[in-house]
C-alpha cells in the first residue's frame, strides 16, 4: 500500500505557522517592540548564531542550539508516548506523573549504588524508571479495559498523586544529606551523568538513545503486524474483537509502553540535565509533548519533525526575552495560535473545497 | 395530469465521475414514481439535486412550473418538497412531537417552547394523514417503523406535498413495509400528494408504483408504466444484461452435525433475556435459515454463537465440543467464519483500505510476515488483489478506503474475507441487506458454493425471500424461542408469518 504524504495538511501547518508569527509580530508592535529585531533575537536565541555564515560553520558548537535539540528530544519522546496510546484508542494524559516517578526512582537507584560499575547502575536506573512508569500507566489501562473507567480522568488525577508523592520523598525519606540543600535527592556521581555533547548546553548523549527509540517506535507503528493490529484496535475496537484480536491486551500493552517511555524521559532529565531529582523537574514537559502529538494527529514522523520546530520557538523565545525584552510568554501565544488554526483546519479546507466546486458548478 | 417536478438535462459531475448524465424526467402530481437502479447508478444524487442539497453541473429543475435558482434544501421545502433519507435524522433524546416541530417550534410569548401546542399540532397532523404516532414518546424508545413515520410527519409538518423517500424499506420488517405502502397509497389517493421512491427492490416497485424510471451509470435508461413491465424486464434494464438466478440444488445428503446450541440463554444489551433456551443444529452441507421479525433474539443468538456476546446458560457445541466462552479469535481458529449483520460497525474498518480489511484475521500468517514481525506489504497486496478480482469488488484498486465503497461492494469485501478462510462453519447474517441486485445474485451463488463444498451454514435474513431461496431447513424464532421447523418447500411464506408472530407454535421440539 502506498502511504501518501498529506500535503494539504502540511500546507495548512505552514500557513498556521506564518499566521502565528504574524499575530506575534502584531502583539509586539502593539506593545512597543520591534518585531523584526525580536524575531532576529529569537533566531539567535534558538541557534546561537549571529550571522548566516555561522549556520554552516559553527552551529554544532552553540550552547543555544544544544538546548534546542535537547528540548526537541523531550518533546518527541513524550509526543510519541502519547501517540502510542492514541493509536489503540486510549488517551494517556498521565505522562507527567509517570515521568516524575521515573525520575525519582532512577535518581534513588543512582544515589544508592553510586559506587557500582556505571554501566550496570545506568542499566538498572533505566529499567527501574521504565518499570515504575509502565506500572503507573498499567493501572488506568487496566481500569479502562476491565471496568470501563474513563482513562482521561484517572490519569489526570494520578498525575497529582505521583507529583506530590515524589515531592514527599524528595523532602522526606529520600532527601539528600549532602550540604544543606532543602530538598531533592543526592547528586549523582559524575561517572553516572551523561556526557555533554556541546559544552554548557543541555545536550547529552541521551539524544542518541532517543533517536534509536524514535526510529524503533516509528518502525513498529507503521511497518509491523503489531502496528497494523494497533491501528485496527484504535479505529474500530468492535471490528478488532470480531476479527479475533486480543483488544484488551493491546490496549493495556500500549498504555504500559507509553508509561515506560515517560518514565525513561524522567530518567534522562535526572542523568542528563539535573544530576539529581528535584521538585518541578518536568516543567509540564508531557503536556507539551501531548500537544505536539495532537497537532500532528499522532503520526510518528510528523511528531518528530514538529518537535524541532516547537523546541526552536520555545528556546528562541527565552533568548528573545533576554535580548529584546519581549516576554517569553509570547511563545505560548504563538503555540496557541498554531493550535487554533490547525483545529479549524478541517473545517476551513472543507469550506475552500466547497467554494472551488461551486465555482466549477456555476460555470 | 399536471407535472409537478420537471428535471431537464441534468448533469452532475464529481471529480472523475459523472453521477448524472443528461437526465430529463417529468413527474406528475398524484403519482407514485419509483426510481430504481444499482448502487452508484445516480438515483440519490438526482434526488439530492431536486432537494437542493447538490447544485447540478448543468441542466434545470422546475418545481410546479417555477425554475429553481437557489440550490438549498430550505428553498425546496418552501416549494413543498420533502425528503426522508435512508439514515434517519432524528434526535433520539427528544420526543416524537419535539422532533417533528424542530426548527418551526410553536412558542409561548415568542420565546419559550410550547410543548403542549407541539403535541396537539402533531396529534392533529397524524390524524389528518392517518399516520399514527404517540407525540409524547421518546424517539429512542420507538421502533424503526415508527421513526420512519416521524420522519414523514416531519416533512408534512413543513408543508411538503412532494415526498422523496430514499430506500425506505431497507430497515423495515415485511409487516412494516406493508403498512408503509398502504400509508403512501392513502396519501396519494386522498391528499393528492406525489411520492418519489428510491429503491432497488424490484418487487416493491411492482407492488406500489404507478410509473418506474430505471437508472444505470448515471443515465436514465427508461421510464415505463409499472403495469407494462415485470421484475425480469426491470432487472435487465438495471444491470444491462440478464441476471441468471442459479436455482439451488435442494436434494442432497447432509453430513455430521457441525454446530449446535443446547438450551441456550443469552441476554441483550439491557440485561433482559433475548434468547430463551434455544436449541438448534446445523449439519455439514446444510443451510439452516432463520426466519424472524427483527428484535426477536436472532441477533443475540448469532452473536453468542460467534463469541461476540456472553452466554448466560446452555451450550454451544462445535463438532461436539463445547465452545462456550471462547473468544471470536479462538472460534476462527476452530474453523468458524462470520458475516455480521452490521457491516459498517462490525464487518469492516471504515478508515482502512480494502487490502487491510481483506487481510484482517490473517495478519499473522507466515506468508504476510517477514522475521515474524515485519509486514510483507507486497504479498499482502497481491493476496488482496487476488480476492479483489475473484470476488468482483468494484473500486479503483485495493488501496481505496473501504468507507468510500457502496454498500454492495463493502459487503463483497466482508464476504471475500470470511469466505476465503476455509471455515467449516459459516454464520451469516443479513448477507444482502442494502446490496444491489447484481451483487445479491453473486453473493447467493457464493453461499450455495460453500454449501456444495460441505460447509455448515446458519443463515439469518430479514428478507424472507432470501431465506426461502437458500435454506434447506427453516426455523422460525419468536421472542427468543424456536416456534417451528420446516423442510424447504414444505411451507408457504404466509404460513411462516403465523409462526414468526407467535400465533402458532410447535410445542416441545428441537430444531
Short mmCIF file of C-alpha atoms in Angstrom, two decimals, chain A residues 2-173:
data_model
loop_
_atom_site.label_atom_id
_atom_site.label_comp_id
_atom_site.label_asym_id
_atom_site.label_seq_id
_atom_site.Cartn_x
_atom_site.Cartn_y
_atom_site.Cartn_z
CA UNK A 2 1.21 3.46 -0.80
CA UNK A 3 1.28 5.83 2.12
CA UNK A 4 0.97 9.27 0.69
CA UNK A 5 2.11 12.43 2.39
CA UNK A 6 -0.79 14.60 3.40
CA UNK A 7 0.31 17.70 1.50
CA UNK A 8 -2.77 19.72 2.22
CA UNK A 9 -2.17 19.26 5.94
CA UNK A 10 1.47 20.29 5.63
CA UNK A 11 0.47 23.42 3.74
CA UNK A 12 -2.11 24.20 6.44
CA UNK A 13 0.59 23.75 9.05
CA UNK A 14 2.88 26.16 7.25
CA UNK A 15 0.05 28.67 6.91
CA UNK A 16 -0.71 28.35 10.63
CA UNK A 17 2.94 28.95 11.46
CA UNK A 18 3.10 32.06 9.29
CA UNK A 19 -0.14 33.35 10.80
CA UNK A 20 1.22 32.69 14.30
CA UNK A 21 4.37 34.65 13.52
CA UNK A 22 2.15 37.40 12.14
CA UNK A 23 -0.01 37.50 15.25
CA UNK A 24 3.14 37.53 17.37
CA UNK A 25 4.50 40.44 15.36
CA UNK A 26 1.22 42.30 15.74
CA UNK A 27 1.26 41.90 19.51
CA UNK A 28 4.89 43.06 19.71
CA UNK A 29 4.15 46.11 17.55
CA UNK A 30 1.18 46.99 19.76
CA UNK A 31 3.26 46.68 22.93
CA UNK A 32 6.05 48.81 21.57
CA UNK A 33 8.63 46.25 20.49
CA UNK A 34 10.21 45.96 17.10
CA UNK A 35 9.09 42.59 15.71
CA UNK A 36 11.98 42.47 13.26
CA UNK A 37 14.70 42.68 15.88
CA UNK A 38 12.73 40.45 18.25
CA UNK A 39 12.46 37.67 15.69
CA UNK A 40 16.14 38.13 14.96
CA UNK A 41 16.83 37.57 18.65
CA UNK A 42 14.52 34.54 18.57
CA UNK A 43 16.56 33.02 15.77
CA UNK A 44 19.73 33.78 17.63
CA UNK A 45 18.32 32.50 20.89
CA UNK A 46 17.47 29.14 19.38
CA UNK A 47 20.63 28.61 17.36
CA UNK A 48 23.25 30.85 18.94
CA UNK A 49 24.26 32.07 15.51
CA UNK A 50 24.84 35.76 14.80
CA UNK A 51 25.30 35.56 11.07
CA UNK A 52 24.23 33.37 8.20
CA UNK A 53 27.75 32.04 7.82
CA UNK A 54 27.69 30.66 11.32
CA UNK A 55 24.75 28.40 10.49
CA UNK A 56 27.05 26.40 8.29
CA UNK A 57 30.22 26.57 10.30
CA UNK A 58 29.61 26.97 13.98
CA UNK A 59 26.10 25.81 14.79
CA UNK A 60 27.21 22.48 16.24
CA UNK A 61 29.19 24.23 18.95
CA UNK A 62 26.48 26.63 20.09
CA UNK A 63 25.06 26.22 23.57
CA UNK A 64 21.63 27.51 22.48
CA UNK A 65 21.41 25.07 19.61
CA UNK A 66 22.22 22.23 22.02
CA UNK A 67 19.35 23.34 24.25
CA UNK A 68 17.00 23.38 21.27
CA UNK A 69 17.96 19.84 20.31
CA UNK A 70 17.59 18.64 23.90
CA UNK A 71 14.12 20.10 24.23
CA UNK A 72 13.11 18.67 20.85
CA UNK A 73 14.19 15.28 22.18
CA UNK A 74 11.95 15.61 25.23
CA UNK A 75 9.05 16.72 23.02
CA UNK A 76 9.25 13.91 20.54
CA UNK A 77 9.71 11.23 23.19
CA UNK A 78 6.68 12.40 25.18
CA UNK A 79 4.74 13.05 21.96
CA UNK A 80 5.43 9.53 20.75
CA UNK A 81 4.43 8.16 24.16
CA UNK A 82 1.08 9.87 23.74
CA UNK A 83 0.74 8.64 20.15
CA UNK A 84 1.29 5.00 21.12
CA UNK A 85 -1.74 5.14 23.39
CA UNK A 86 -3.83 7.16 20.97
CA UNK A 87 -3.12 4.65 18.20
CA UNK A 88 -5.03 1.95 20.08
CA UNK A 89 -7.69 4.38 21.27
CA UNK A 90 -6.56 5.17 24.81
CA UNK A 91 -5.57 8.70 25.74
CA UNK A 92 -2.72 8.81 28.25
CA UNK A 93 -2.86 12.18 29.98
CA UNK A 94 -0.84 10.82 32.89
CA UNK A 95 2.59 11.05 31.32
CA UNK A 96 3.61 13.84 33.68
CA UNK A 97 3.16 11.63 36.74
CA UNK A 98 4.87 8.69 35.04
CA UNK A 99 7.77 10.98 34.18
CA UNK A 100 8.15 12.17 37.80
CA UNK A 101 8.10 8.62 39.14
CA UNK A 102 10.69 7.51 36.58
CA UNK A 103 12.86 10.46 37.55
CA UNK A 104 12.81 9.87 41.29
CA UNK A 105 13.23 6.09 41.11
CA UNK A 106 16.21 6.40 38.76
CA UNK A 107 17.70 9.15 40.94
CA UNK A 108 17.32 6.95 44.03
CA UNK A 109 18.96 3.96 42.31
CA UNK A 110 21.85 6.16 41.19
CA UNK A 111 22.30 7.63 44.64
CA UNK A 112 22.20 4.30 46.47
CA UNK A 113 24.53 2.46 44.08
CA UNK A 114 26.88 5.33 43.40
CA UNK A 115 29.95 3.14 43.92
CA UNK A 116 28.90 0.43 41.45
CA UNK A 117 30.05 0.00 37.85
CA UNK A 118 28.44 2.92 35.94
CA UNK A 119 27.16 0.83 33.03
CA UNK A 120 25.33 -1.53 35.37
CA UNK A 121 23.92 1.26 37.53
CA UNK A 122 22.66 3.15 34.48
CA UNK A 123 21.08 -0.02 33.13
CA UNK A 124 19.35 -0.59 36.46
CA UNK A 125 18.19 3.03 36.52
CA UNK A 126 16.75 2.70 33.01
CA UNK A 127 14.93 -0.49 33.93
CA UNK A 128 13.69 0.97 37.20
CA UNK A 129 12.38 4.15 35.57
CA UNK A 130 10.64 2.25 32.80
CA UNK A 131 9.16 -0.30 35.21
CA UNK A 132 7.69 2.30 37.56
CA UNK A 133 6.36 4.46 34.69
CA UNK A 134 4.92 1.42 32.96
CA UNK A 135 3.29 0.13 36.12
CA UNK A 136 1.80 3.51 36.89
CA UNK A 137 0.24 3.57 33.40
CA UNK A 138 -0.90 -0.03 33.71
CA UNK A 139 -3.35 0.91 36.48
CA UNK A 140 -5.55 3.29 34.42
CA UNK A 141 -5.20 0.95 31.40
CA UNK A 142 -6.47 -1.99 33.41
CA UNK A 143 -9.28 0.08 34.91
CA UNK A 144 -10.39 1.17 31.46
CA UNK A 145 -10.39 -2.31 29.97
CA UNK A 146 -11.92 -4.20 32.89
CA UNK A 147 -14.20 -1.64 34.49
CA UNK A 148 -14.70 0.87 31.67
CA UNK A 149 -13.33 3.71 33.82
CA UNK A 150 -12.51 6.74 31.68
CA UNK A 151 -8.73 6.88 31.39
CA UNK A 152 -8.57 10.65 30.95
CA UNK A 153 -9.98 11.24 34.42
CA UNK A 154 -7.89 8.57 36.15
CA UNK A 155 -4.64 9.63 34.53
CA UNK A 156 -5.15 13.31 35.32
CA UNK A 157 -5.86 12.51 38.96
CA UNK A 158 -2.93 10.12 39.16
CA UNK A 159 -0.64 12.92 37.93
CA UNK A 160 -1.27 14.86 41.11
CA UNK A 161 -0.82 11.80 43.28
CA UNK A 162 2.55 10.99 41.67
CA UNK A 163 3.89 14.55 41.71
CA UNK A 164 3.05 15.12 45.39
CA UNK A 165 4.27 11.68 46.35
CA UNK A 166 7.61 12.38 44.67
CA UNK A 167 7.76 15.72 46.42
CA UNK A 168 7.19 13.96 49.74
CA UNK A 169 10.03 11.52 49.05
CA UNK A 170 12.38 14.30 47.95
CA UNK A 171 11.63 16.32 51.05
CA UNK A 172 11.39 13.37 53.43
CA UNK A 173 12.80 9.87 53.38
#
